[in-house]
Coordinates of C-alpha atoms in Angstrom, one line a residue:
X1 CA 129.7 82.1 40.7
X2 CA 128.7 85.5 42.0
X3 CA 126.6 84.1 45.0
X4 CA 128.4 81.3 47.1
X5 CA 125.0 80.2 48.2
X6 CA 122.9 80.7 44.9
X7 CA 125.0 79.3 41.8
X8 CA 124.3 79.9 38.8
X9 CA 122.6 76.7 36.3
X10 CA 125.5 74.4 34.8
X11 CA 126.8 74.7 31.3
X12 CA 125.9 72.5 29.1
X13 CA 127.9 68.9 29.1
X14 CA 129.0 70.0 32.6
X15 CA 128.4 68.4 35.8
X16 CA 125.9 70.1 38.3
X17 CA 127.4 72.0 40.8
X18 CA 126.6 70.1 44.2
X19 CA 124.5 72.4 46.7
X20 CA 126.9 72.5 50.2
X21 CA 125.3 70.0 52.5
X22 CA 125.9 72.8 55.3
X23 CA 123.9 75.6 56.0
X24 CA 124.8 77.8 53.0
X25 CA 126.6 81.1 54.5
X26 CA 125.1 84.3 54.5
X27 CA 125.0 86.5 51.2
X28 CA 127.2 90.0 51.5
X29 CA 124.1 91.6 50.3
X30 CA 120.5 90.0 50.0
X31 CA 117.2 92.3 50.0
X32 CA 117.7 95.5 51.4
X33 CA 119.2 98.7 50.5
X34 CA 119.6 96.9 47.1
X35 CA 115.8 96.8 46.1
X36 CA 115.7 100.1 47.1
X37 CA 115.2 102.1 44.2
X38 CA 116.8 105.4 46.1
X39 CA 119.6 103.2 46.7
X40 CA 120.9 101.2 43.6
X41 CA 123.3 98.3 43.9
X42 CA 127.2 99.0 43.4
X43 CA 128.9 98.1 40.6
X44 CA 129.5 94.4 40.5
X45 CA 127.2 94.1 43.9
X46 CA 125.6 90.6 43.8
X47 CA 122.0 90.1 43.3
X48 CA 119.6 90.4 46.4
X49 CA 118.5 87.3 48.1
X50 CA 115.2 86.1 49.1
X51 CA 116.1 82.9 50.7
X52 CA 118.9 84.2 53.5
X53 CA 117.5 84.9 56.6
X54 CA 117.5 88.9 57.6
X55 CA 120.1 89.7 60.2
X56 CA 119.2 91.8 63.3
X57 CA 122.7 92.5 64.7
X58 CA 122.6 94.7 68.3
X59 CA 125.3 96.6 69.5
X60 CA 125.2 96.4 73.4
X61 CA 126.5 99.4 75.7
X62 CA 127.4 98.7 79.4
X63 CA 123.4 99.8 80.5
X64 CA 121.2 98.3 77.8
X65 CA 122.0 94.7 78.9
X66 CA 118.7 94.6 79.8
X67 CA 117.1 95.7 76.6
X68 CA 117.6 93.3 74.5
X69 CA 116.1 90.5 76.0
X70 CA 112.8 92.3 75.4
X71 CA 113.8 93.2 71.7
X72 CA 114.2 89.9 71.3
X73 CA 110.6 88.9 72.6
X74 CA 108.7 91.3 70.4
X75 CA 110.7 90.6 67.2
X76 CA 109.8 87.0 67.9
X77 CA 105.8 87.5 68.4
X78 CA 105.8 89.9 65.4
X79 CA 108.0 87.5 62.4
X80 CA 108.9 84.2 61.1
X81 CA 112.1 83.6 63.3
X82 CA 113.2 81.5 60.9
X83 CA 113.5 84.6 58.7
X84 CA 115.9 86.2 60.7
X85 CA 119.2 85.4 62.5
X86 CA 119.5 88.2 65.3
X87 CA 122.4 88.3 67.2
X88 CA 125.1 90.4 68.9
X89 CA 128.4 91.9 66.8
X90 CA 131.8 92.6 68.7
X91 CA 132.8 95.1 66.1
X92 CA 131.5 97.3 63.4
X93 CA 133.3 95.1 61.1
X94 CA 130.8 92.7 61.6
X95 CA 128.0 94.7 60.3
X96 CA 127.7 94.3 56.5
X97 CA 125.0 95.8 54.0
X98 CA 121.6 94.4 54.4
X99 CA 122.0 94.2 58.2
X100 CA 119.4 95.4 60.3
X101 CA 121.5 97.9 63.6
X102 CA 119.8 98.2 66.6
X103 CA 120.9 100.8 69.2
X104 CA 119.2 101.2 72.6
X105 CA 121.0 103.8 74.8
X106 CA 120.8 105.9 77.6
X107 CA 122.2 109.6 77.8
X108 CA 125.6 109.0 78.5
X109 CA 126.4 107.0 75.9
X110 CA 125.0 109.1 73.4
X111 CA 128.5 110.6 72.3
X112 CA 129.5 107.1 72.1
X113 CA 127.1 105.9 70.1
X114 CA 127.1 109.1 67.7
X115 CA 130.9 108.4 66.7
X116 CA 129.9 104.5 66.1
X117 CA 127.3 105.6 63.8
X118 CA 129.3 108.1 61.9
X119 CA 131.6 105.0 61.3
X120 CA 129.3 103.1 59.9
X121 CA 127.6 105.8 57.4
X122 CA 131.0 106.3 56.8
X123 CA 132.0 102.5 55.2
X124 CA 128.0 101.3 54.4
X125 CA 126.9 105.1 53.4
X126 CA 122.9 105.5 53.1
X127 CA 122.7 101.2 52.4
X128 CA 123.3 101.3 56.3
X129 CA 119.9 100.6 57.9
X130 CA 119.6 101.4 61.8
X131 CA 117.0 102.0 64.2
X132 CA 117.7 103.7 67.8
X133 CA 115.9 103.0 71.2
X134 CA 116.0 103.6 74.9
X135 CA 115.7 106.2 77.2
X136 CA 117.7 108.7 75.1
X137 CA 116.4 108.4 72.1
X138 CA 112.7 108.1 73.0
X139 CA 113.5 111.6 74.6
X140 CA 115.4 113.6 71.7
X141 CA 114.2 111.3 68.6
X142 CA 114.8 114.4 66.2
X143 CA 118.5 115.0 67.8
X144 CA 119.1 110.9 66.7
X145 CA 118.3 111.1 63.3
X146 CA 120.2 113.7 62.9
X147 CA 123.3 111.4 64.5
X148 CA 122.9 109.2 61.2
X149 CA 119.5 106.8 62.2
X150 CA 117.3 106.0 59.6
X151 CA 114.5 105.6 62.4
X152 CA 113.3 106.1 66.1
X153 CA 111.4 104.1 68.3
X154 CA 109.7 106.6 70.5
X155 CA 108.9 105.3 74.0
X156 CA 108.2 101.6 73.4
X157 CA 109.1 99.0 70.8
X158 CA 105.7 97.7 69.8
X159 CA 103.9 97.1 66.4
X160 CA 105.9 100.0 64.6
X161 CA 108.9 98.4 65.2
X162 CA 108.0 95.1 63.7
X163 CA 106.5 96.7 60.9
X164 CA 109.7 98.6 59.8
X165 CA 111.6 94.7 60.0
X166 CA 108.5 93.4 58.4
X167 CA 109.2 95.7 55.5
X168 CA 112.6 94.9 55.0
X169 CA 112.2 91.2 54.6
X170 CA 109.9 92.3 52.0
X171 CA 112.4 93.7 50.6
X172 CA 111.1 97.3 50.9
X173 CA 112.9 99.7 53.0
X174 CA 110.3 102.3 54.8
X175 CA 110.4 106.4 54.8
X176 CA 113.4 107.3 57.3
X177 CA 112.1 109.3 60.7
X178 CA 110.2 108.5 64.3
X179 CA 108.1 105.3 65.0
X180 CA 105.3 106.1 68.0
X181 CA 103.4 103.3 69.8
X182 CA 100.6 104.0 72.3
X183 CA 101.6 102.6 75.2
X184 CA 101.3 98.8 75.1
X185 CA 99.5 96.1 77.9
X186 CA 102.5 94.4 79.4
X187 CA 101.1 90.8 78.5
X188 CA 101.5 91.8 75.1
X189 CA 104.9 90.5 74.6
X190 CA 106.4 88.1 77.3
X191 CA 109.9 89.7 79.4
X192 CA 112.4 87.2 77.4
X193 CA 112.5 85.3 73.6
X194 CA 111.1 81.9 74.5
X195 CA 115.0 79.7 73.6
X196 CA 117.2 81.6 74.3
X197 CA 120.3 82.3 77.2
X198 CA 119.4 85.8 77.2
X199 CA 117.7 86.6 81.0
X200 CA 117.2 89.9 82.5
X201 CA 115.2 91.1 85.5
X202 CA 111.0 90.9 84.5
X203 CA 109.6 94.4 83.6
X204 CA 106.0 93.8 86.1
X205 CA 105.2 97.6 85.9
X206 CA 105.6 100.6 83.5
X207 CA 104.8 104.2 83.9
X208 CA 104.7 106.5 86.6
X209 CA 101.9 108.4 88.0
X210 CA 104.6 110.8 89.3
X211 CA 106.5 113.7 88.0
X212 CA 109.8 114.2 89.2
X213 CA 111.7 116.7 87.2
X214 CA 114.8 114.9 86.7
X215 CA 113.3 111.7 85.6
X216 CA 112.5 110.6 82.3
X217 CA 110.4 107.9 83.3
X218 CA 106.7 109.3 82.6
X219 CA 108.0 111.2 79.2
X220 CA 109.1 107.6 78.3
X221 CA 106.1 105.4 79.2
X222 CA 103.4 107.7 80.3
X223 CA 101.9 108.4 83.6
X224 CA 99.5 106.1 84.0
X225 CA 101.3 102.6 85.7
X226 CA 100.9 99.3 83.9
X227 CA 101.5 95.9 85.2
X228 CA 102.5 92.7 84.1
X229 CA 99.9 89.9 85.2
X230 CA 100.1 87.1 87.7
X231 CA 99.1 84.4 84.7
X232 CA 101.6 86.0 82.3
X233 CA 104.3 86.4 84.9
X234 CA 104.6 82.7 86.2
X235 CA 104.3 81.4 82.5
X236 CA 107.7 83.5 81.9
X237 CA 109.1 82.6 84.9
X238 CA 108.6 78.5 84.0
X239 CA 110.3 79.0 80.7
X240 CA 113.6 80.4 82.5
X241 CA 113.6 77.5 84.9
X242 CA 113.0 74.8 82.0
X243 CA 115.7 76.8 80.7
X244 CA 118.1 76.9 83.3
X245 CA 117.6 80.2 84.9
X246 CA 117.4 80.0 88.7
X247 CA 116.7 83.5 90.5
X248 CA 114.6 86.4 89.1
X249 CA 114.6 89.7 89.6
X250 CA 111.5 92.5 89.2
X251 CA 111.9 95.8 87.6
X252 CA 109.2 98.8 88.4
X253 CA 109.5 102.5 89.4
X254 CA 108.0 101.3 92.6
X255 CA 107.9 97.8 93.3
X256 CA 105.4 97.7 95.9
X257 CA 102.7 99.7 93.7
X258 CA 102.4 96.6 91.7
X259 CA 99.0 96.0 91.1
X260 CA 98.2 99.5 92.0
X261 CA 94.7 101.2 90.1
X262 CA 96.5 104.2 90.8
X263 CA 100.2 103.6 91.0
X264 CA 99.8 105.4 94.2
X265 CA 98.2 103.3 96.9
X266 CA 99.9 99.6 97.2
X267 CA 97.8 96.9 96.6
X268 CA 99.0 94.3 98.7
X269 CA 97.2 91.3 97.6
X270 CA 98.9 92.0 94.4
X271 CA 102.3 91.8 95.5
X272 CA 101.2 88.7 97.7
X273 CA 99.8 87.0 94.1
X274 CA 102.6 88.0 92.5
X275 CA 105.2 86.5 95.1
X276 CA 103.7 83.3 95.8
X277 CA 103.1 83.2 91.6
X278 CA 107.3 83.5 91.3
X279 CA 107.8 81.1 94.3
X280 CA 105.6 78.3 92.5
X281 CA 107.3 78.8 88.8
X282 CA 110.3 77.1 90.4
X283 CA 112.6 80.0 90.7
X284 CA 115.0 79.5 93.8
X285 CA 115.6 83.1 94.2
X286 CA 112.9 85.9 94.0
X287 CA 113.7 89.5 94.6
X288 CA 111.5 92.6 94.9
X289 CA 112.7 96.1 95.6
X290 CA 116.2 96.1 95.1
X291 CA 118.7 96.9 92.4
X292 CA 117.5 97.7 89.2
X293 CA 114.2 98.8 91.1
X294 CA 113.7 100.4 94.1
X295 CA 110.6 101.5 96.8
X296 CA 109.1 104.6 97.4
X297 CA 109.3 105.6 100.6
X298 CA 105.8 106.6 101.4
X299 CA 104.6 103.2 99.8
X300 CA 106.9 101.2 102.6
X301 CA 104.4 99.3 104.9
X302 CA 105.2 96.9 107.6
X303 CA 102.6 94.2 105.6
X304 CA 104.7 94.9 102.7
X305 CA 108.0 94.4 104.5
X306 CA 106.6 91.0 106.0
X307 CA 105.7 89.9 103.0
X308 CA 109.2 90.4 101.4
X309 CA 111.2 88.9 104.1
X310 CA 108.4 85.7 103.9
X311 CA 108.8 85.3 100.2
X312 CA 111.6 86.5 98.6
X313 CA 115.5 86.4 99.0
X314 CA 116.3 90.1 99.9
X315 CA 118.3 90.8 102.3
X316 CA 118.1 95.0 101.2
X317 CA 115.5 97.1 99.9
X318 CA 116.7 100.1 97.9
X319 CA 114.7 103.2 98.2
X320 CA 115.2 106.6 96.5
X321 CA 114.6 109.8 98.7
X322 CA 117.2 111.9 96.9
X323 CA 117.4 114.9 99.3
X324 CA 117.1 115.5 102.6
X325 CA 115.5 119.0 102.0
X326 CA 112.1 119.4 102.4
X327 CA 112.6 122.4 100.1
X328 CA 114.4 120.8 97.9
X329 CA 112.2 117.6 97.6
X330 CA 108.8 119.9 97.0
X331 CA 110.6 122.0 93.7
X332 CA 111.8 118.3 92.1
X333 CA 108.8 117.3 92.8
X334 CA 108.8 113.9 94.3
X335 CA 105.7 113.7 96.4
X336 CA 107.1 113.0 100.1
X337 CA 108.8 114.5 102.3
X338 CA 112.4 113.8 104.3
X339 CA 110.1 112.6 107.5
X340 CA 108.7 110.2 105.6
X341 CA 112.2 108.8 103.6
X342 CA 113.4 108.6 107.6
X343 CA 110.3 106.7 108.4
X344 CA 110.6 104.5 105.7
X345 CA 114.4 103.5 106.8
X346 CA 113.2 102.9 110.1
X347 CA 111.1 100.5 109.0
X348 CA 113.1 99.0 106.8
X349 CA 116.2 98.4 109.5
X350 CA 113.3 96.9 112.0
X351 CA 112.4 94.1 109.8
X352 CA 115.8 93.0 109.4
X353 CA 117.2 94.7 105.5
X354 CA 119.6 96.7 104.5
X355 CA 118.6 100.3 103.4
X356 CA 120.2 101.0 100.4
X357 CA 119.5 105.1 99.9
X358 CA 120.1 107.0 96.9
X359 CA 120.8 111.1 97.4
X360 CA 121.1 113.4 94.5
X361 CA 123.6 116.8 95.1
X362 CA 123.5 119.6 92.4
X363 CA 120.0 119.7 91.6
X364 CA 119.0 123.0 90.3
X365 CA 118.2 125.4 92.7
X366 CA 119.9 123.5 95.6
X367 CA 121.5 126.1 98.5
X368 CA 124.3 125.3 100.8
X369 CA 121.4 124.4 103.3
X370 CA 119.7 122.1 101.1
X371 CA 122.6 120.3 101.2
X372 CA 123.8 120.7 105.0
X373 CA 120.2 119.1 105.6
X374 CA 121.3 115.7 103.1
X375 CA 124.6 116.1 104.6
X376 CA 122.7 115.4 107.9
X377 CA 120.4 113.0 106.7
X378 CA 123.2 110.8 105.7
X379 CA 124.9 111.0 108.6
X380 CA 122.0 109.9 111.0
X381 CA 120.6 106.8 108.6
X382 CA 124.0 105.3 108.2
X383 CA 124.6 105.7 112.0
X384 CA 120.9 104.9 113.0
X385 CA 120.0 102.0 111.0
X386 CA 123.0 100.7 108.7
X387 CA 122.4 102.2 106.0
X388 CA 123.9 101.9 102.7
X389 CA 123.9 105.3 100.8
X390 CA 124.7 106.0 97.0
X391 CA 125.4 109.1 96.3
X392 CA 125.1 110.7 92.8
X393 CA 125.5 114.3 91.1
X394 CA 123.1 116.0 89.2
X395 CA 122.7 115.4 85.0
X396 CA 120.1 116.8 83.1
X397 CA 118.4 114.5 81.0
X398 CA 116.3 115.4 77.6
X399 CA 112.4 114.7 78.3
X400 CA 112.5 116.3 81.3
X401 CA 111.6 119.2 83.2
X402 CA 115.0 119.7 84.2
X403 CA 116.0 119.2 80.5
X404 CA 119.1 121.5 79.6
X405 CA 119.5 123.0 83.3
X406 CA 123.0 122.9 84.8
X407 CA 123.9 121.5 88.0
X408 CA 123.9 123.5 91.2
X409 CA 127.3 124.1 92.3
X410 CA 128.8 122.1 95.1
X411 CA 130.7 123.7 97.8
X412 CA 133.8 123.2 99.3
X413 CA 132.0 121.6 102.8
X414 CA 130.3 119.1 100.8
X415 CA 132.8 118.3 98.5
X416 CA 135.2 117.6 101.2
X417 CA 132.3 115.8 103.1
X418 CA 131.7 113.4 100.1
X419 CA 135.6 112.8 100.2
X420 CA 135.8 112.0 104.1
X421 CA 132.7 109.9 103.9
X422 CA 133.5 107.9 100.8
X423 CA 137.3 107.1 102.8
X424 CA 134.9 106.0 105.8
X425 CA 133.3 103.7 104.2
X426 CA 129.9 105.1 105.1
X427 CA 128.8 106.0 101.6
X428 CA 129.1 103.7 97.8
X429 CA 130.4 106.9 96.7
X430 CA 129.4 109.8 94.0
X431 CA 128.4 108.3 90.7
X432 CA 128.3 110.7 87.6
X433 CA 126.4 110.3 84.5
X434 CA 129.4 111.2 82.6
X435 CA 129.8 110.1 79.3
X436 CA 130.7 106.5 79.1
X437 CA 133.5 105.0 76.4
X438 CA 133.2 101.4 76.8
X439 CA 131.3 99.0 74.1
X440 CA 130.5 95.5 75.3
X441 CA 132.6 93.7 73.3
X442 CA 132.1 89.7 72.7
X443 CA 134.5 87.3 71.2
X444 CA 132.4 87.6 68.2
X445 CA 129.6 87.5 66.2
X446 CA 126.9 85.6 68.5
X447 CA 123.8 84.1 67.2
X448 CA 120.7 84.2 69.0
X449 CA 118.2 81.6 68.4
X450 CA 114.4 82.4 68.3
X451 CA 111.6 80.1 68.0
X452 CA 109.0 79.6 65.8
X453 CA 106.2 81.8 66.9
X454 CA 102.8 83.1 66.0
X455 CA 104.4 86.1 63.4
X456 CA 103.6 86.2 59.9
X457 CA 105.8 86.3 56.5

């Protein structure tokens, strides 16, 4: 019997081989890169299978934890579940030929990726069948097919993406390169797979009307903002409570420009609608503005801050001002200035949060003034109004305007400074974008289940 789950018809005057009554297990090699007529079969390979659901395996890094959830959704709107059998492998062992490998990864773990990938093209060779998304990719597609991909999803997963896994269970295996999307309506595809234990925060806006040049935000998803809506929202949010999620967590550029015509101006009966939407799903804790989101600080409003402390569970608000250089904060870009990031703190403390500030040192350009005046700024919103300050250096990222620029040296005062106030207690300390090492591992290979939805064979 070459195929466990497919034997082969009885000789005669022999009894029939009995079918298992279990699910039969999965074939080594079913439909693609066997089919493939650039690819033949090895030697010996067994016939391709038709019947055996596709598997979508996804390696997880330490940031993309709250990818896949969405993955998950739009593979479910855009196929026969049923057809495939997506889940999570602990180690490149578990990938086999005819496995679909998804990748979605931010810059610093691009060298980590690269050497997985160059493993696997080493053992499965061109049968290995991989798609790359994220931040990272989105932003130097060319430079990730060169790693070893097969293909790219530029910006957003959407219709392009389906279409590629669409092909495969076909059992055709579409021209290697870039996959673009325009940018799709929120609503489109819901924040999570409807069964399922995977949860991450809800995605209610995308885009930003800003331009910062060390963020890859509007190269990723455009400049104009899009927003989830209030209907679609709180039909998410019931799911995860029937399921057995209990608190909820929103992710935007700039949570309080949700609802925003111009991404700009808050709309503040949108943030009420969407608050009192997330309090009546059932969801015991709701949380706007805080980590993985943050506030602007020229959006912060006192109605805003009311409504937060009314209706949601915060008890911080993270806000990005990055320098504390008006010089410094006019050539990156940002659109405020450091009176306005101290007003926003101010504010903030009054109504009873936590700031939580993020600063940036090294950015190109930056003087030993520049960062005397952060140095400064620090000081007096940690003193002033309890602040809790994250401090970060400088990486270029590609898809930026800052792209391939290297960081502003620090000098010895602030480097000392960062030392002192780390040992204080007054800062979280500097993080660096430094290339991480570390793969989520699992115990092994996890299943996750999707339900039947409205996708077509």
């Amino acid at each position: 019997i070459v195929n466990p789950a497919h034997p082969p018809a009885p000789l005669p005057g022999r009894r029939p081989v009995r079918p298992p009554a279990a699910r039969a297990p999965q074939c080594p090699s079913r439909r693609v890169g066997i089919v493939n007529p650039e690819h033949p079969p090895r030697l010996g390979a067994p016939p391709p299978c038709y019947t055996c659901p596709m598997r979508v395996v996804m390696r997880s890094t330490r940031f993309d934890r709250c990818s896949w959830p969405a993955v998950l959704a739009v593979l479910e709107q855009g196929l026969v579940p049923r057809r495939v059998q997506a889940g999570f492998a602990s180690s490149l062992d578990d990938v086999r030929i005819g496995d679909l490998v998804l990748y979605s990864f931010a810059s610093s773990m691009a060298e980590t990726v690269r050497s997985e990938i160059e493993a696997l093209r080493t053992r499965l060779g061109d049968a290995l069948l991989s798609i790359a998304g994220g931040p990272h990719p989105s932003a130097d597609p060319d430079g990730v097919l060169a790693m070893g991909f097969r293909w790219v999803c530029v910006g957003e997963a959407g219709p392009s993406f389906v279409a590629v896994a669409r092909s495969l269970l076909d059992g055709t295996v579409p021209a290697p390169g870039a996959l673009h999307d325009p940018p799709q309506e929120l609503d489109r595809y819901p924040a999570w797979p409807t069964h399922t234990e995977l949860f991450a925060p809800v995605e209610i806006s995308r885009g930003c009307p800003h331009a910062c040049a060390y963020c890859q935000t509007p190269s990723l998803f455009g400049r104009r903002m899009r927003h989830r809506s209030v209907e679609a929202l709180e039909s998410t949010l019931r799911r995860g409570v029937e399921a057995g999620h209990r608190y909820t967590r929103f992710v935007s550029p700039n949570a309080f420009a949700y609802g925003s015509s111009d991404g700009r101006t808050p709309d503040i009966a949108a943030v009420r609608r969407l608050l009192e939407a997330a309090r009546r799903s059932g969801m015991s804790g709701v949380f706007l503005g805080t980590f993985p989101s943050e506030v602007r600080p020229e959006s912060v409003s006192d109605e805003l801050l009311c409504l937060v402390r009314d209706l949601c569970d915060n008890r911080s608000i993270a806000v990005g001002l990055q320098s504390g250089s008006d010089r410094v904060l006019r050539a990156i870009r940002r659109g405020h200035t450091a009176g306005q990031g101290r007003e926003a703190i101010a504010r903030i403390a009054s109504r009873g949060f936590e700031p939580r500030v993020d600063f940036i040192f090294g950015l190109p350009g930056e003087t030993d003034g520049d960062r005397a005046a952060t140095r400064e700024m620090v000081e007096r919103l940690a003193s002033e109004y309890g602040a809790r300050v994250h401090l970060h250096r400088f990486v270029a990222l590609p898809g930026t305007l800052f792209a391939g620029q290297p960081p502003a040296p620090l000098d010895s005062v602030t480097e000392k400074w960062i030392a002192d106030q780390v040992g204080l207690g007054r800062v979280a300390g500097v993080k660096r974008r430094a290339p991480s090492t570390r793969i989520v591992r699992s115990s092994n290979w996890r299943e996750m289940r999707l339900a039947p939805g409205p996708g077509r064979d």
